[in-house]
Amino acid sequence: MNADALRSYLRTHFNDVQGWSSPWLWQLIGPLAARQAALGLRAPVAEIGVFQGKFFIGLTLLQGVPRGNHAIDVFDMQAFNLDKAGAGDLKAFQANLARCGVPAESVTILRADSMTLTDQQLNAIRAHTGGFSFFSVDGCHLPQHTVNDIMAAMRVTAPQGIIFVDDFTNQDWPGVQEGVARLYLLDTPRFVPLAVIHNKLVLCHLSWHAQWLDWMRSALRRQAGLVIKEVTMYGYTCLSLKPDTSRGLAYLDDPAWLAVE
C-alpha cells in the first residue's frame, strides 16, 4: 500500500483528470486498503468503465501493485455505450496514467464490452491476478449491465476484497439502483452491502461481512467529521457514511485516517 502516492495524487492531478469521483471517498478507501494490507492481501485493482482514469488511478496508486491491474472499457467502440454516459478516450487514459505516475506495465487494458466477457475470460483473469483487492463497477448504467458487471466483479474479486458500485445514489441513473435491487431480491450473491458513501455502494464478501463491519465501526469512528449511521439494506447491516466536505482534504493528515487495529 502506498498512501503517500495517493496523497500526492489527490493534492495535484486528481482535479485535472476528467471524470466523476469525490475526493472524500478515500476517507473510507484508505483505511480499507490499510486493513487489507494488515490481513496480508496485496492484490491488483480493476474497474469496468474507467473513462479517463480518475478513480482507477487513485486505486492503482494506493495499492501499488506492479502487475495485474485491469482497466476495462469500450473506449472508442461507442456503439456499445448504450446509455451515452461519457465517451472513453484510450489515449487520454494512457496519458493520465503516465502523468500521474502509474507505470504502463502495471495495467492491463481490456478494450471490450463487459457484457461480452466470457466465463473463460473471467476465469483467466482470476487465475492471472489471484483475485482483485478492489473492483469498481462504473460501466453502463442500465439495470442489465449493472447486474452483469457486479456479478463479473464477484467472480474475480478476492474474498477479502471490496467492490464499489458507482452512481448508486445518482438520480440521473436509476438503472443502477434497479439493477442492485434485482440482484438482491432475486438472487443471493456472495458479495453483500457493507457501506454507502458519496454516490457509491460498497460490497464485501458475505463470509467477511461481520468482520468488516465490526472493524469499520471501530476504525471509522476515530475519524473527525465522518458521520456514521447504521442502516439495513436487503437484510444486511450497512453503514451510511457522510464525510464533512467543509474540512477539505484535512483527513489525509489525520493520524486516525490509516490507523488499523
Coordinates of C-alpha atoms in Angstrom, one line a residue:
M1 CA 0.0 0.0 0.0
N2 CA 1.3 3.5 -0.9
A3 CA -0.7 6.2 1.0
D4 CA 1.9 8.8 0.1
A5 CA 1.3 8.3 -3.7
L6 CA -2.5 8.6 -3.1
R7 CA -2.0 11.8 -1.1
S8 CA 0.1 13.3 -3.8
Y9 CA -2.4 12.4 -6.5
L10 CA -5.4 13.9 -4.6
R11 CA -3.5 17.1 -4.0
T12 CA -2.2 17.5 -7.6
H13 CA -3.5 15.7 -10.6
F14 CA -6.8 14.5 -9.2
N15 CA -8.6 17.6 -10.2
D16 CA -7.0 17.7 -13.6
V17 CA -8.2 14.2 -14.7
Q18 CA -11.7 14.3 -16.2
G19 CA -14.3 12.2 -14.6
W20 CA -16.8 12.0 -11.7
S21 CA -15.3 11.0 -8.4
S22 CA -15.4 12.5 -4.9
P23 CA -12.0 13.1 -3.1
W24 CA -13.7 12.2 0.2
L25 CA -14.3 8.6 -0.9
W26 CA -10.7 8.0 0.1
Q27 CA -11.6 8.7 3.7
L28 CA -13.0 5.2 3.6
I29 CA -10.9 3.6 0.9
G30 CA -7.6 4.4 2.5
P31 CA -8.4 2.6 5.8
L32 CA -9.9 -0.3 3.8
A33 CA -6.6 -0.7 1.9
A34 CA -4.6 -0.5 5.2
R35 CA -6.8 -3.2 6.7
Q36 CA -6.3 -5.4 3.6
A37 CA -2.6 -5.0 4.0
A38 CA -2.8 -5.9 7.6
L39 CA -4.7 -9.0 6.6
G40 CA -1.9 -9.9 4.1
L41 CA -3.9 -9.1 1.0
R42 CA -1.7 -7.5 -1.7
A43 CA -3.5 -7.7 -4.9
P44 CA -4.2 -5.5 -8.0
V45 CA -7.3 -3.5 -8.7
A46 CA -9.8 -3.4 -11.6
E47 CA -12.5 -1.1 -13.0
I48 CA -15.3 -1.5 -15.6
G49 CA -15.8 1.9 -17.1
V50 CA -12.5 3.7 -16.5
F51 CA -13.4 6.7 -18.7
Q52 CA -10.1 8.8 -18.4
G53 CA -9.0 7.1 -15.2
K54 CA -9.9 9.5 -12.3
F55 CA -11.0 6.8 -9.8
F56 CA -8.9 3.9 -11.3
I57 CA -5.6 5.9 -10.9
G58 CA -6.3 6.5 -7.2
L59 CA -7.0 2.8 -6.6
T60 CA -3.9 1.8 -8.5
L61 CA -1.6 4.2 -6.8
L62 CA -2.9 3.4 -3.3
Q63 CA -2.4 -0.4 -3.7
G64 CA 0.9 0.0 -5.5
V65 CA 0.8 -3.5 -7.1
P66 CA 3.2 -3.6 -10.1
R67 CA 1.3 -6.1 -12.3
G68 CA -2.3 -7.2 -13.0
N69 CA -4.4 -4.1 -12.6
H70 CA -7.2 -4.2 -15.2
A71 CA -8.9 -1.3 -16.9
I72 CA -12.0 -2.5 -18.8
D73 CA -13.8 0.0 -21.1
V74 CA -15.4 0.2 -24.6
F75 CA -13.3 3.3 -25.3
D76 CA -13.8 4.2 -28.9
M77 CA -16.4 1.4 -29.5
Q78 CA -19.2 3.8 -28.8
A79 CA -21.9 1.6 -30.4
F80 CA -21.8 -0.3 -27.1
N81 CA -22.0 2.8 -25.0
L82 CA -25.8 2.3 -24.7
D83 CA -26.5 4.9 -22.0
K84 CA -24.3 7.6 -23.6
A85 CA -22.8 8.3 -20.1
G86 CA -19.4 9.5 -21.4
A87 CA -17.2 8.6 -24.3
G88 CA -14.0 6.9 -23.1
D89 CA -10.7 8.0 -24.6
L90 CA -7.9 5.5 -24.6
K91 CA -5.2 8.0 -25.5
A92 CA -6.3 10.4 -22.7
F93 CA -6.5 7.4 -20.3
Q94 CA -2.9 6.3 -21.1
A95 CA -1.7 9.9 -20.9
N96 CA -3.2 10.3 -17.5
L97 CA -1.6 7.1 -16.3
A98 CA 1.8 8.4 -17.3
R99 CA 1.2 11.9 -15.9
C100 CA 0.1 10.5 -12.5
G101 CA 3.0 8.0 -12.2
V102 CA 1.2 4.8 -12.9
P103 CA 3.6 2.5 -14.9
A104 CA 2.1 1.3 -18.1
E105 CA 3.3 -2.2 -17.5
S106 CA 1.2 -2.3 -14.2
V107 CA -2.1 -2.0 -16.1
T108 CA -3.7 -4.5 -18.5
I109 CA -6.1 -2.5 -20.7
L110 CA -9.1 -4.6 -21.9
R111 CA -11.0 -2.8 -24.7
A112 CA -14.2 -4.6 -24.5
D113 CA -18.0 -4.5 -23.8
S114 CA -18.3 -6.0 -20.3
M115 CA -21.5 -7.8 -21.4
T116 CA -19.5 -9.9 -23.8
L117 CA -16.8 -11.1 -21.3
T118 CA -17.0 -14.9 -21.2
D119 CA -16.6 -17.4 -18.4
Q120 CA -13.3 -18.4 -19.9
Q121 CA -12.0 -14.8 -19.9
L122 CA -13.1 -14.2 -16.3
N123 CA -11.5 -17.4 -15.1
A124 CA -8.3 -16.5 -16.9
I125 CA -8.3 -13.1 -15.2
R126 CA -8.9 -14.6 -11.8
A127 CA -6.1 -17.2 -12.4
H128 CA -3.7 -14.5 -13.5
T129 CA -4.4 -12.0 -10.7
G130 CA -5.3 -14.3 -7.8
G131 CA -8.4 -12.0 -7.2
F132 CA -8.6 -8.3 -7.1
S133 CA -8.4 -6.2 -3.9
F134 CA -10.7 -3.5 -5.2
F135 CA -13.1 -3.7 -8.2
S136 CA -15.0 -0.7 -9.3
V137 CA -18.2 -1.1 -11.3
D138 CA -18.8 2.1 -13.3
G139 CA -19.8 1.0 -16.8
C140 CA -23.2 1.3 -18.5
H141 CA -25.9 2.3 -16.0
L142 CA -28.7 0.2 -17.4
P143 CA -30.1 -2.4 -15.0
Q144 CA -29.0 -5.4 -17.1
H145 CA -25.4 -4.0 -17.3
T146 CA -25.3 -3.3 -13.6
V147 CA -26.3 -6.9 -12.7
N148 CA -23.9 -8.3 -15.2
D149 CA -20.9 -6.2 -14.1
I150 CA -21.4 -6.8 -10.4
M151 CA -21.7 -10.5 -11.0
A152 CA -18.5 -10.4 -13.1
A153 CA -16.7 -8.4 -10.3
M154 CA -17.8 -11.0 -7.7
R155 CA -16.1 -13.8 -9.7
V156 CA -12.7 -12.1 -9.9
T157 CA -12.5 -10.3 -6.5
A158 CA -10.7 -11.8 -3.6
P159 CA -12.7 -12.9 -0.6
Q160 CA -11.1 -10.1 1.5
G161 CA -11.7 -7.7 -1.5
I162 CA -14.1 -4.8 -1.9
I163 CA -16.5 -4.0 -4.8
F164 CA -17.6 -0.4 -5.5
V165 CA -20.8 0.2 -7.4
D166 CA -20.8 3.8 -8.7
D167 CA -23.9 6.1 -9.1
F168 CA -25.9 4.1 -6.6
T169 CA -27.4 7.3 -5.3
N170 CA -27.4 9.3 -8.5
Q171 CA -30.9 10.3 -9.5
D172 CA -29.8 10.6 -13.1
W173 CA -29.0 6.9 -13.4
P174 CA -31.9 5.0 -11.7
G175 CA -30.9 1.9 -13.6
V176 CA -28.1 1.3 -11.1
Q177 CA -30.4 1.1 -8.1
E178 CA -32.8 -1.0 -10.2
G179 CA -30.1 -3.4 -11.1
V180 CA -28.9 -3.7 -7.5
A181 CA -32.5 -4.4 -6.4
R182 CA -32.9 -7.1 -9.0
L183 CA -29.7 -8.7 -7.9
Y184 CA -30.5 -8.9 -4.2
L185 CA -34.2 -9.5 -4.4
L186 CA -34.0 -12.3 -7.0
D187 CA -30.7 -13.9 -6.0
T188 CA -28.3 -14.5 -3.0
P189 CA -25.0 -13.1 -4.2
R190 CA -21.8 -13.9 -2.4
F191 CA -20.9 -10.1 -2.0
V192 CA -23.3 -8.1 0.0
P193 CA -23.9 -4.4 1.0
L194 CA -21.4 -3.0 3.6
A195 CA -21.5 0.8 3.2
V196 CA -22.7 3.7 1.2
I197 CA -20.5 6.8 0.7
H198 CA -20.6 9.6 -1.8
N199 CA -22.6 8.0 -4.5
K200 CA -21.0 4.6 -4.2
L201 CA -22.4 1.3 -2.8
V202 CA -19.6 -0.7 -1.1
L203 CA -19.9 -4.5 -1.2
C204 CA -17.9 -7.2 0.6
H205 CA -17.9 -11.0 0.7
L206 CA -20.7 -12.5 2.8
S207 CA -18.1 -14.5 4.8
W208 CA -16.2 -11.4 5.6
H209 CA -19.2 -9.1 6.3
A210 CA -19.3 -9.4 10.1
Q211 CA -15.6 -8.9 10.3
W212 CA -15.5 -5.9 8.1
L213 CA -18.5 -4.3 9.8
D214 CA -17.0 -4.8 13.3
W215 CA -13.7 -3.3 12.2
M216 CA -15.3 -0.3 10.4
R217 CA -17.5 0.5 13.4
S218 CA -14.3 0.9 15.5
A219 CA -11.8 2.3 13.0
L220 CA -14.0 4.9 11.3
R221 CA -15.4 6.4 14.4
R222 CA -11.9 7.8 15.2
Q223 CA -12.0 9.9 12.1
A224 CA -13.0 13.6 12.6
G225 CA -16.0 14.8 10.6
L226 CA -17.3 11.5 9.4
V227 CA -20.9 10.9 10.3
I228 CA -21.8 7.2 10.6
K229 CA -25.3 5.7 10.7
E230 CA -26.2 2.0 10.7
V231 CA -29.0 1.1 8.2
T232 CA -30.3 -2.2 6.8
M233 CA -30.1 -2.9 3.1
Y234 CA -31.6 -6.1 1.6
G235 CA -31.4 -7.7 5.0
Y236 CA -27.7 -6.7 5.7
T237 CA -26.4 -4.2 8.2
C238 CA -24.8 -1.4 6.2
L239 CA -23.0 1.8 7.2
S240 CA -24.2 5.1 5.8
L241 CA -21.1 7.3 5.7
K242 CA -21.2 11.1 5.3
P243 CA -17.8 12.9 5.3
D244 CA -17.5 16.5 6.3
T245 CA -16.7 18.1 3.0
S246 CA -16.2 21.6 4.6
R247 CA -12.9 20.3 6.0
G248 CA -11.4 19.8 2.6
L249 CA -8.8 17.1 2.4
A250 CA -7.8 17.5 6.1
Y251 CA -8.4 13.8 6.7
L252 CA -5.3 13.0 4.7
D253 CA -3.2 14.4 7.6
D254 CA -5.3 13.0 10.4
P255 CA -3.3 10.3 12.3
A256 CA -6.5 8.3 12.6
W257 CA -7.0 8.1 8.9
L258 CA -5.0 5.0 8.3
A259 CA -4.9 3.7 11.9
V260 CA -5.6 -0.1 11.8
E261 CA -6.0 -2.2 14.8

